[in-house]
mmCIF file of C-alpha atoms in Angstrom:
data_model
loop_
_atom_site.group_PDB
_atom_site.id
_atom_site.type_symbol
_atom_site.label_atom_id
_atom_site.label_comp_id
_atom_site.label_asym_id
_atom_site.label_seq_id
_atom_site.Cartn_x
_atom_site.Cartn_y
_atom_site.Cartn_z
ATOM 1 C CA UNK A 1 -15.123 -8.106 7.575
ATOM 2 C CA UNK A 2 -16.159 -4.929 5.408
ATOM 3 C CA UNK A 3 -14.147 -6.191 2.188
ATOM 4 C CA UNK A 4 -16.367 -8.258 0.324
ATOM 5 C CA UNK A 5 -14.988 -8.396 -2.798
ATOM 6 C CA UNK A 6 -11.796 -8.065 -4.668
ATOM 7 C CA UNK A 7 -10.969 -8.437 -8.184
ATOM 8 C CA UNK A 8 -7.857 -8.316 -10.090
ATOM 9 C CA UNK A 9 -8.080 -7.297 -13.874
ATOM 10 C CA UNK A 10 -3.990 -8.573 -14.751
ATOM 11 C CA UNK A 11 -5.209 -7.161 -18.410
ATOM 12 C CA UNK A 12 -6.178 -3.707 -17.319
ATOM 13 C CA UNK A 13 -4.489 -3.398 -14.454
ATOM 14 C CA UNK A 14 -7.441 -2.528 -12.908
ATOM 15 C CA UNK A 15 -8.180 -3.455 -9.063
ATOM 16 C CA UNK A 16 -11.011 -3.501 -7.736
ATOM 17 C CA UNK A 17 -12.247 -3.248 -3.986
ATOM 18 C CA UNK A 18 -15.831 -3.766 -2.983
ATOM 19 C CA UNK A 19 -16.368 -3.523 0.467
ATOM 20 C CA UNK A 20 -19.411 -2.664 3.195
ATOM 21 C CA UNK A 21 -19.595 -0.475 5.855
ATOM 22 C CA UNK A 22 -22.109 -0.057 8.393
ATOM 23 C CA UNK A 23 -23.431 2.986 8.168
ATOM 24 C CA UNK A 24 -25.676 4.960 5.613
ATOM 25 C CA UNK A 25 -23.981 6.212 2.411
ATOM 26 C CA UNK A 26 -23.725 10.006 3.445
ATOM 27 C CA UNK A 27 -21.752 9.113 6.124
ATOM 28 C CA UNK A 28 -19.434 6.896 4.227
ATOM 29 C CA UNK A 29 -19.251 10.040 1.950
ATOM 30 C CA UNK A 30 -18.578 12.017 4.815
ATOM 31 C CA UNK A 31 -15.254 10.379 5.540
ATOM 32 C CA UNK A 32 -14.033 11.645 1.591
ATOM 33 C CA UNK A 33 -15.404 15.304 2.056
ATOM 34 C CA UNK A 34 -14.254 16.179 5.164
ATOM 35 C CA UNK A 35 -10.316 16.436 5.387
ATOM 36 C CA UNK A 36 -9.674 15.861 8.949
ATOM 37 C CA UNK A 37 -11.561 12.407 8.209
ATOM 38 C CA UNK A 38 -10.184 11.508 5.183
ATOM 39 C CA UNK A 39 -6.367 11.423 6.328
ATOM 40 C CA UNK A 40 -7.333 9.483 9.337
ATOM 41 C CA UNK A 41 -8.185 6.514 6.801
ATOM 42 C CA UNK A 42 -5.798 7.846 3.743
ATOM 43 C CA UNK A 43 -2.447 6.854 4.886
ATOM 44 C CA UNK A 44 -1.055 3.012 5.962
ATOM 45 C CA UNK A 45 -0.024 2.946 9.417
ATOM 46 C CA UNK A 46 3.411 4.516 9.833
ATOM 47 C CA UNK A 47 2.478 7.107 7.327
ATOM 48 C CA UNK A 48 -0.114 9.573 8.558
ATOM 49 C CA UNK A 49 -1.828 11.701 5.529
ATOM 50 C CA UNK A 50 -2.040 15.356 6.040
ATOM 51 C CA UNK A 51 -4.718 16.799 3.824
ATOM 52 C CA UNK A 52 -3.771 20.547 2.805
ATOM 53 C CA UNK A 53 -5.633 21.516 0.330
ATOM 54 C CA UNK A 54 -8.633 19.871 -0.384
ATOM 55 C CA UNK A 55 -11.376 21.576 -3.248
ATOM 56 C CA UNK A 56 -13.636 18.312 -3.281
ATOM 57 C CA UNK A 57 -15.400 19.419 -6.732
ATOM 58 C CA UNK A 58 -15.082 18.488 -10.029
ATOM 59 C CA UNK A 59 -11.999 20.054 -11.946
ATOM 60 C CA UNK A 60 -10.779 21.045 -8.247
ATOM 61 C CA UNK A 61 -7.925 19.285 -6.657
ATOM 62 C CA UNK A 62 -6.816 17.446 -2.967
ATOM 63 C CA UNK A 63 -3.386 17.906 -2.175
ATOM 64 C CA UNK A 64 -1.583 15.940 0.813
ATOM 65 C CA UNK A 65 1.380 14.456 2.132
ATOM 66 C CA UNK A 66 2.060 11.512 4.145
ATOM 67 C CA UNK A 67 4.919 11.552 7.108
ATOM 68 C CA UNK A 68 6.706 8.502 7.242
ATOM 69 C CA UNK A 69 8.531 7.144 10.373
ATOM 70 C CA UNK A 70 11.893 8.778 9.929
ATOM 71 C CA UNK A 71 10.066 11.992 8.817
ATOM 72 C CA UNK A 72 9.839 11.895 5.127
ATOM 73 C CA UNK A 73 7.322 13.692 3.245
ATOM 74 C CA UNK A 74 5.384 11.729 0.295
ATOM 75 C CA UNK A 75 3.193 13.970 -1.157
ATOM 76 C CA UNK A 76 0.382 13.295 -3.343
ATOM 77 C CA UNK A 77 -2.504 15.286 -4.853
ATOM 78 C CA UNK A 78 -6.005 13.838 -6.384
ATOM 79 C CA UNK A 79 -7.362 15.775 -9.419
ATOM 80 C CA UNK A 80 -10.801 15.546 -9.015
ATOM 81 C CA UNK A 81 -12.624 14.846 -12.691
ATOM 82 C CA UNK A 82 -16.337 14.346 -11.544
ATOM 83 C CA UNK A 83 -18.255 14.262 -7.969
ATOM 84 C CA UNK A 84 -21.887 12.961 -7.401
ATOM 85 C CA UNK A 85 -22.571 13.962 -3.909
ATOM 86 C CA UNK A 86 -22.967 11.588 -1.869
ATOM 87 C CA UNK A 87 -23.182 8.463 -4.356
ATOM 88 C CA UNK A 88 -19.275 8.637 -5.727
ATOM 89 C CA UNK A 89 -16.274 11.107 -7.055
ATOM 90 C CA UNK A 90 -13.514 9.931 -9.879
ATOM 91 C CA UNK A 91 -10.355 11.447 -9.777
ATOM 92 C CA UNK A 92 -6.902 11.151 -10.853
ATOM 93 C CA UNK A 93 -3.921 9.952 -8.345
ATOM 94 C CA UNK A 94 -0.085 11.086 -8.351
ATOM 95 C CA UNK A 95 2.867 12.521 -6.828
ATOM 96 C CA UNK A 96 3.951 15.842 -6.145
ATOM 97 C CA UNK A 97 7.097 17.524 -5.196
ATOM 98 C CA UNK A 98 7.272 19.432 -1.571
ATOM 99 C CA UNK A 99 5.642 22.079 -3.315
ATOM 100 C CA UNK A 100 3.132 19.946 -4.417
ATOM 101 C CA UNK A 101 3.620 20.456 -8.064
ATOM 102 C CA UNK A 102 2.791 17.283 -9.467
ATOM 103 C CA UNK A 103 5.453 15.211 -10.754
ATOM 104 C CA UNK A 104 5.404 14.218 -14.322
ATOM 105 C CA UNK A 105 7.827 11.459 -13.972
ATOM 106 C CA UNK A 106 5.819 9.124 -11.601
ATOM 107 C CA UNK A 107 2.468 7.753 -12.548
ATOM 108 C CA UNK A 108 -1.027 8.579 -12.406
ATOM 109 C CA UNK A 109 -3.595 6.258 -11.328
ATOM 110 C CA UNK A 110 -7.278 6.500 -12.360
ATOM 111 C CA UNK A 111 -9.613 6.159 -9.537
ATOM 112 C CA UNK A 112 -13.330 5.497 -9.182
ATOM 113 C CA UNK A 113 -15.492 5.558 -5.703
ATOM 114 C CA UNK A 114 -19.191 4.579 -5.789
ATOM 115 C CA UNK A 115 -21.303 4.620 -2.734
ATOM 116 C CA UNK A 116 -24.538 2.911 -2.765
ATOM 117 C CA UNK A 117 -27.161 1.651 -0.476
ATOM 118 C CA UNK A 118 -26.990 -2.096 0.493
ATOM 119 C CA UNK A 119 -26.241 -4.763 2.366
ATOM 120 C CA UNK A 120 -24.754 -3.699 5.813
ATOM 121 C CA UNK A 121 -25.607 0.148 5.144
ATOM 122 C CA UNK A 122 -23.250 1.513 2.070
ATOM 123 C CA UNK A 123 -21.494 -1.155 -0.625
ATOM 124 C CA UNK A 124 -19.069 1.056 -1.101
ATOM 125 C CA UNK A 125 -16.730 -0.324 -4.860
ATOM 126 C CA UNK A 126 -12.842 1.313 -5.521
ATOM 127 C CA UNK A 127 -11.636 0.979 -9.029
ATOM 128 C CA UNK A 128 -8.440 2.191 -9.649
ATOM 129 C CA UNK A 129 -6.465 1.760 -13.004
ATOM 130 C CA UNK A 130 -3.054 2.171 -13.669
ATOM 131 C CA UNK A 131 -1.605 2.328 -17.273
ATOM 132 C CA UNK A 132 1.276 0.147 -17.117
ATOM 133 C CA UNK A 133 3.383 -2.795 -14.781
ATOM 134 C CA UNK A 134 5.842 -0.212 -14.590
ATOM 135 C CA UNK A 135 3.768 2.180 -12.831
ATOM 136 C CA UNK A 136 2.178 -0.045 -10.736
ATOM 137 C CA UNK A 137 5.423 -1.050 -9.544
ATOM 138 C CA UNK A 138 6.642 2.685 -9.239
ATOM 139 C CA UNK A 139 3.425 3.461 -7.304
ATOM 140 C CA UNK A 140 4.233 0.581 -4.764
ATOM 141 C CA UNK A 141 7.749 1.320 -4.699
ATOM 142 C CA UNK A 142 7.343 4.935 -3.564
ATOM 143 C CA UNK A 143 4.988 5.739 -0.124
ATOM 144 C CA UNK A 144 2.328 2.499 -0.440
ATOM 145 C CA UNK A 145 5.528 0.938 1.523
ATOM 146 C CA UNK A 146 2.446 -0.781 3.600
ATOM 147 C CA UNK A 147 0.831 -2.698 0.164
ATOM 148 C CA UNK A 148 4.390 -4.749 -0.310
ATOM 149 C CA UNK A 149 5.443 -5.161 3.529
ATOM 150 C CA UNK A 150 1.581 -5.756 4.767
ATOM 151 C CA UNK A 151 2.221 -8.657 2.203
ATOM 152 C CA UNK A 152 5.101 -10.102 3.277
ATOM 153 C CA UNK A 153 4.005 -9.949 6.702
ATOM 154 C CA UNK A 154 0.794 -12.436 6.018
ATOM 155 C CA UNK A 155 4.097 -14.699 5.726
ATOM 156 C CA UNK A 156 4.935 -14.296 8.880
ATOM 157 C CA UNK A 157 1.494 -15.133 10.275
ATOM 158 C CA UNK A 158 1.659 -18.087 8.475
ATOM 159 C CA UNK A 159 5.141 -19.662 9.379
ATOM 160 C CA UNK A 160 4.380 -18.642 12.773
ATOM 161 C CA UNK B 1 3.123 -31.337 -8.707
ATOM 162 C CA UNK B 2 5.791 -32.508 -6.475
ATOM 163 C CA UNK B 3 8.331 -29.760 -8.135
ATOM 164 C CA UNK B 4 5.527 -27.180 -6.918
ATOM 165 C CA UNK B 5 5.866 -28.684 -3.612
ATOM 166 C CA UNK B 6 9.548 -28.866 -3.077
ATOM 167 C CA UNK B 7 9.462 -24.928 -4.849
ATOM 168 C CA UNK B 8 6.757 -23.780 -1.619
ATOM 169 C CA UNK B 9 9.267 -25.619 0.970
ATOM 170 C CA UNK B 10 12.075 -23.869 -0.099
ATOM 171 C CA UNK B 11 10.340 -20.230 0.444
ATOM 172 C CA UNK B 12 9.061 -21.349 3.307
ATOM 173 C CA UNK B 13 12.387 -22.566 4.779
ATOM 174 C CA UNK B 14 13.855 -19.525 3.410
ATOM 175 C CA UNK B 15 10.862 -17.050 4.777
ATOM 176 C CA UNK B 16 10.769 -18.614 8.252
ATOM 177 C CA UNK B 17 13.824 -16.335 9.218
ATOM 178 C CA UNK B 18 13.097 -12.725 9.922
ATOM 179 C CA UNK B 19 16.205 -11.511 9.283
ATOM 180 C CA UNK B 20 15.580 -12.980 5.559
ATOM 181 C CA UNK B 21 12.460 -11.505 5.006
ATOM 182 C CA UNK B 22 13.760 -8.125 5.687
ATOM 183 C CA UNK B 23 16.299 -9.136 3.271
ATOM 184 C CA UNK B 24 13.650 -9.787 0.666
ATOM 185 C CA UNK B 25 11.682 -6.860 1.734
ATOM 186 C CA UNK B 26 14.763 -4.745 1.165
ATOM 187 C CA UNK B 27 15.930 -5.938 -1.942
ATOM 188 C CA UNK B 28 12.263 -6.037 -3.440
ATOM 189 C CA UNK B 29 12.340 -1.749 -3.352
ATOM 190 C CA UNK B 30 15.622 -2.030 -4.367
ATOM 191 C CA UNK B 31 18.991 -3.614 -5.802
ATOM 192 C CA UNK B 32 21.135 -3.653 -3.190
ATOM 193 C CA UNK B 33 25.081 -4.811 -2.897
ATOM 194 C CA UNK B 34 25.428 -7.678 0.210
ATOM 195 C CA UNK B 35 28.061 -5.153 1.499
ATOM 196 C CA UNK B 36 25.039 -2.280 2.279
ATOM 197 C CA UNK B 37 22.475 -5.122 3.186
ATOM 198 C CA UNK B 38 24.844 -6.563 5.528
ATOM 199 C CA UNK B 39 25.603 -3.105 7.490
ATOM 200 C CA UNK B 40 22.094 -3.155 8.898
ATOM 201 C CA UNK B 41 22.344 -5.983 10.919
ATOM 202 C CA UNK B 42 23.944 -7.090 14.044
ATOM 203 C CA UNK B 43 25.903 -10.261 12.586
ATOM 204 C CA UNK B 44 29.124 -10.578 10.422
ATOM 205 C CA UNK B 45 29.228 -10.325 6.578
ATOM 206 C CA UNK B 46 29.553 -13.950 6.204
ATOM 207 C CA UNK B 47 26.132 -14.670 7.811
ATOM 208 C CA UNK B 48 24.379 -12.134 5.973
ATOM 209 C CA UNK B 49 26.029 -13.594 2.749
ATOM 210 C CA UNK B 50 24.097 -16.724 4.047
ATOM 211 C CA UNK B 51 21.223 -15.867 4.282
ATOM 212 C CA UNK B 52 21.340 -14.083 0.983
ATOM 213 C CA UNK B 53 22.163 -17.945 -0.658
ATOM 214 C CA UNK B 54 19.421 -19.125 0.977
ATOM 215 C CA UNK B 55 16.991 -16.691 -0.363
ATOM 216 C CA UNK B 56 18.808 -17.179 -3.897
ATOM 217 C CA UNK B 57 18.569 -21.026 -4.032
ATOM 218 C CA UNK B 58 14.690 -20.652 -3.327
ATOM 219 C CA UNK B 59 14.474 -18.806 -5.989
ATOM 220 C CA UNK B 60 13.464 -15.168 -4.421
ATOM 221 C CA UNK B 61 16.172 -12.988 -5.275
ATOM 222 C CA UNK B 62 18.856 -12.829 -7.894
ATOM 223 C CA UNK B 63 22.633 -12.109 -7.426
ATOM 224 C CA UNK B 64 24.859 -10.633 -10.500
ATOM 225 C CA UNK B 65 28.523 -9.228 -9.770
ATOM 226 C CA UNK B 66 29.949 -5.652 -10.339
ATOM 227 C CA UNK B 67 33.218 -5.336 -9.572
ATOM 228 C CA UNK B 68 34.078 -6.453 -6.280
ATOM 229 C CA UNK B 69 30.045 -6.392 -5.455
ATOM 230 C CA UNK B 70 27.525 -8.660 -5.597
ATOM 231 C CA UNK B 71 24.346 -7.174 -5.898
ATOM 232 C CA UNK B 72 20.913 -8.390 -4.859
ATOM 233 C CA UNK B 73 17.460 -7.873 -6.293
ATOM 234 C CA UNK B 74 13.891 -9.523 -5.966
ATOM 235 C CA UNK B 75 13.841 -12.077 -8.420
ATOM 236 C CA UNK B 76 11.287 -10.267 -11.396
ATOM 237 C CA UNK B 77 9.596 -13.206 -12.458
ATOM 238 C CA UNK B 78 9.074 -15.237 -9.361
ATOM 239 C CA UNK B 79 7.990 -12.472 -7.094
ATOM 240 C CA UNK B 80 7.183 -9.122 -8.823
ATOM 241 C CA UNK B 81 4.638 -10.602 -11.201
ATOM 242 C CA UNK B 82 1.447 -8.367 -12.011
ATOM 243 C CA UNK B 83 -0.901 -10.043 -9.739
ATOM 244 C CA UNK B 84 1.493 -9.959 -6.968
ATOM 245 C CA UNK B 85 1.298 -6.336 -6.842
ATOM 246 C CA UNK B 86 -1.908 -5.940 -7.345
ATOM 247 C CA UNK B 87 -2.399 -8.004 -4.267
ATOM 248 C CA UNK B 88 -0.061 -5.911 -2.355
ATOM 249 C CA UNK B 89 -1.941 -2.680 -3.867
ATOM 250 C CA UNK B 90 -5.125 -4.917 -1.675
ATOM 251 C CA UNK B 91 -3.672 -4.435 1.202
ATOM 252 C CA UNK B 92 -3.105 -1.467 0.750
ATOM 253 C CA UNK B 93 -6.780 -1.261 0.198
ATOM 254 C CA UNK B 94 -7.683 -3.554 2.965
ATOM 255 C CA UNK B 95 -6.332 -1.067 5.328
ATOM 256 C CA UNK B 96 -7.886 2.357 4.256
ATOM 257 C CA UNK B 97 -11.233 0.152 4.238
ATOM 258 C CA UNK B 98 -10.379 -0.833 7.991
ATOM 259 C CA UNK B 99 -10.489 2.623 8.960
ATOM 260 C CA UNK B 100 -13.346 4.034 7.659
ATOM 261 C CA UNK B 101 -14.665 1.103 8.940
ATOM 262 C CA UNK B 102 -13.133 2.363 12.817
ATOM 263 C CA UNK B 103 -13.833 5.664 11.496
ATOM 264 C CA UNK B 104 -17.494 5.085 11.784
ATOM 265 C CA UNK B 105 -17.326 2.811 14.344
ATOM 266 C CA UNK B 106 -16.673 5.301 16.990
ATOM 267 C CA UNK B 107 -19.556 7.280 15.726
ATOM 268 C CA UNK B 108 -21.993 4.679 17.450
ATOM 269 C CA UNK B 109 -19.912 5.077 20.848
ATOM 270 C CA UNK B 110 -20.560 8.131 22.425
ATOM 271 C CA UNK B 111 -17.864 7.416 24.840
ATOM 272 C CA UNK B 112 -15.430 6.726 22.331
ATOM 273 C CA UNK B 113 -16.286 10.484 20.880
ATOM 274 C CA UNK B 114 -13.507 12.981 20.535
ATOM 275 C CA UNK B 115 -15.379 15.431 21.650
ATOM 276 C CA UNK B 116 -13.823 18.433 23.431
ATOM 277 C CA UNK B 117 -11.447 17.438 26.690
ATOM 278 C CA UNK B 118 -10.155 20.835 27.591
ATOM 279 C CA UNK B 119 -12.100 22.489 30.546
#
C-alpha cells in the first residue's frame, strides 16, 4: 500500500499525498523526467496522457493531453517554477486549448513534489493547492472524471 | 444519532441501484433535465422519473422546474462539500501513485521488461 498518508487542509484547500515507493529516489524521479514514463502514471485509466512537450527545468514548461474513451482531447500543461534534481520540482497546473495555449478561464493548481530517502526506498509527499471551491470543483469537473467516479465506485464495493 | 442513521439508509437504499448511481454520477458534472437523463437508458420515462425521486428523497440530488422540465442536479450541500472533493481529488491521487508504483515494479522483473520484441 504505497499511500501512507493523506491530509486534507478544507482551509487551504491544500491536499496532501504522502506515499512510498520501493525503489531509490532517482528512480522515483525518473518516472517525472522522462516523458514516455510520466504519461504512463499521469492520466486515470480511460484517459491516457500524451506528453508533447516536456522542458523539465525551471521557468520551462510540460505540455500534454489526455484521450478520453470517446476520443476527446483534455489538454493540460505544467509550468515548471523550480526543479531540485532528483529530490523534488514545483510547478503550476492548468488547461490548455488544442493548441495548448493555456486557458485563462479554468484554474491553476499549485503543485509541490518532494522525493526523499526513507522508509520503503523514496517517501515521496504531493502538495497541491488550489485557490478556491470553485476551482476545485472546475478542476474535477473537467478531465479528473476518475477523482469523482473512482469515488462513487468505493460505493459500489461497499453495497456489494 | 438515529436521524444520522435513517439519513445513511436512505443513500444506501438509494445507491444500491446502478442505474441510480449513474444518475448521481451524471447529474453531479452536470444539471441535467429527467427528459436527457432518461434517453440514456433502456427503460421508460416513468422509471427513470423513479429513480430520480428516490435519489431526491435521500437527499442526493435536487429537482427545480423550467418550463415543462424538471431539472436535476447533485444536491450542493449534501454531496459537493469541500472535503468531498478533495477526497475525490485522492483518488485521483491514489491512482497516479499506483502506477509509479507498477511503473517500478516491472523494473525488478526482467521478464516483465519491454524490451525490444521485433526480430
Amino acid at each position: 500500500m504505497p499511500v501512507t498518508n493523506v491530509t486534507p487542509d478544507l482551509d487551504q484547500l491544500t491536499l496532501t499525498i504522502d506515499a512510498e515507493f520501493a525503489a531509490p529516489v532517482e528512480r522515483i524521479w525518473q518516472v517525472y523526467a522522462d516523458p514516455r514514463q510520466l504519461e504512463k502514471v499521469w492520466g486515470p485509466p480511460g484517459y491516457p496522457a500524451t506528453v508533447v512537450d516536456h522542458d523539465f527545468t525551471a521557468g520551462g514548461r510540460v505540455t500534454y493531453f489526455m484521450t478520453g474513451p470517446e476520443g476527446e482531447k483534455f489538454a493540460g500543461y505544467w509550468d515548471i517554477t523550480g526543479v531540485d534534481e532528483p529530490n523534488g520540482f514545483t510547478f503550476d497546473d492548468g488547461f490548455a486549448d488544442a493548441d495548448f495555449n493555456p486557458n485563462p478561464d479554468l484554474p491553476v493548481s499549485k503543485n509541490g513534489f518532494t522525493f526523499t530517502a526513507g522508509g520503503a526506498g523514496t517517501k515521496a509527499r504531493y502538495v497541491s493547492t488550489y485557490a478556491s471551491a470553485e476551482a476545485l470543483q472546475q478542476v474535477l469537473d473537467m478531465g479528473v472524471v476518475e477523482g469523482s467516479t473512482a469515488a462513487i465506485n468505493q460505493i459500489d464495493d461497499l453495497v456489494a | 444519532m438515529t436521524e444520522d442513521e435513517d439519513r445513511a439508509d436512505a443513500w444506501f437504499h438509494a445507491l444500491a441501484d446502478r442505474t441510480r448511481r449513474d444518475i448521481l454520477r451524471r447529474v453531479l458534472a452536470g444539471e441535467h433535465s429527467v427528459s436527457a437523463l432518461a434517453a440514456r437508458y433502456d427503460m421508460s420515462f416513468a422509471a427513470v422519473q423513479k429513480h430520480v425521486a428516490v435519489l431526491e428523497r435521500a437527499g442526493l440530488i435536487t429537482k427545480r422546474r423550467q418550463g415543462r422540465e424538471a431539472l436535476a442536479s447533485g444536491d450542493v450541500a449534501a454531496v459537493r462539500s469541500v472535503g468531498a472533493m478533495l477526497s475525490d481529488l485522492e483518488s485521483l491521487w491514489r491512482g497516479r501513485i499506483s502506477r509509479i508504483d507498477e511503473l517500478i515494479t516491472t523494473d525488478t522483473e526482467p521478464t516483465e521488461k519491454p524490451e525490444p520484441k521485433e526480430r
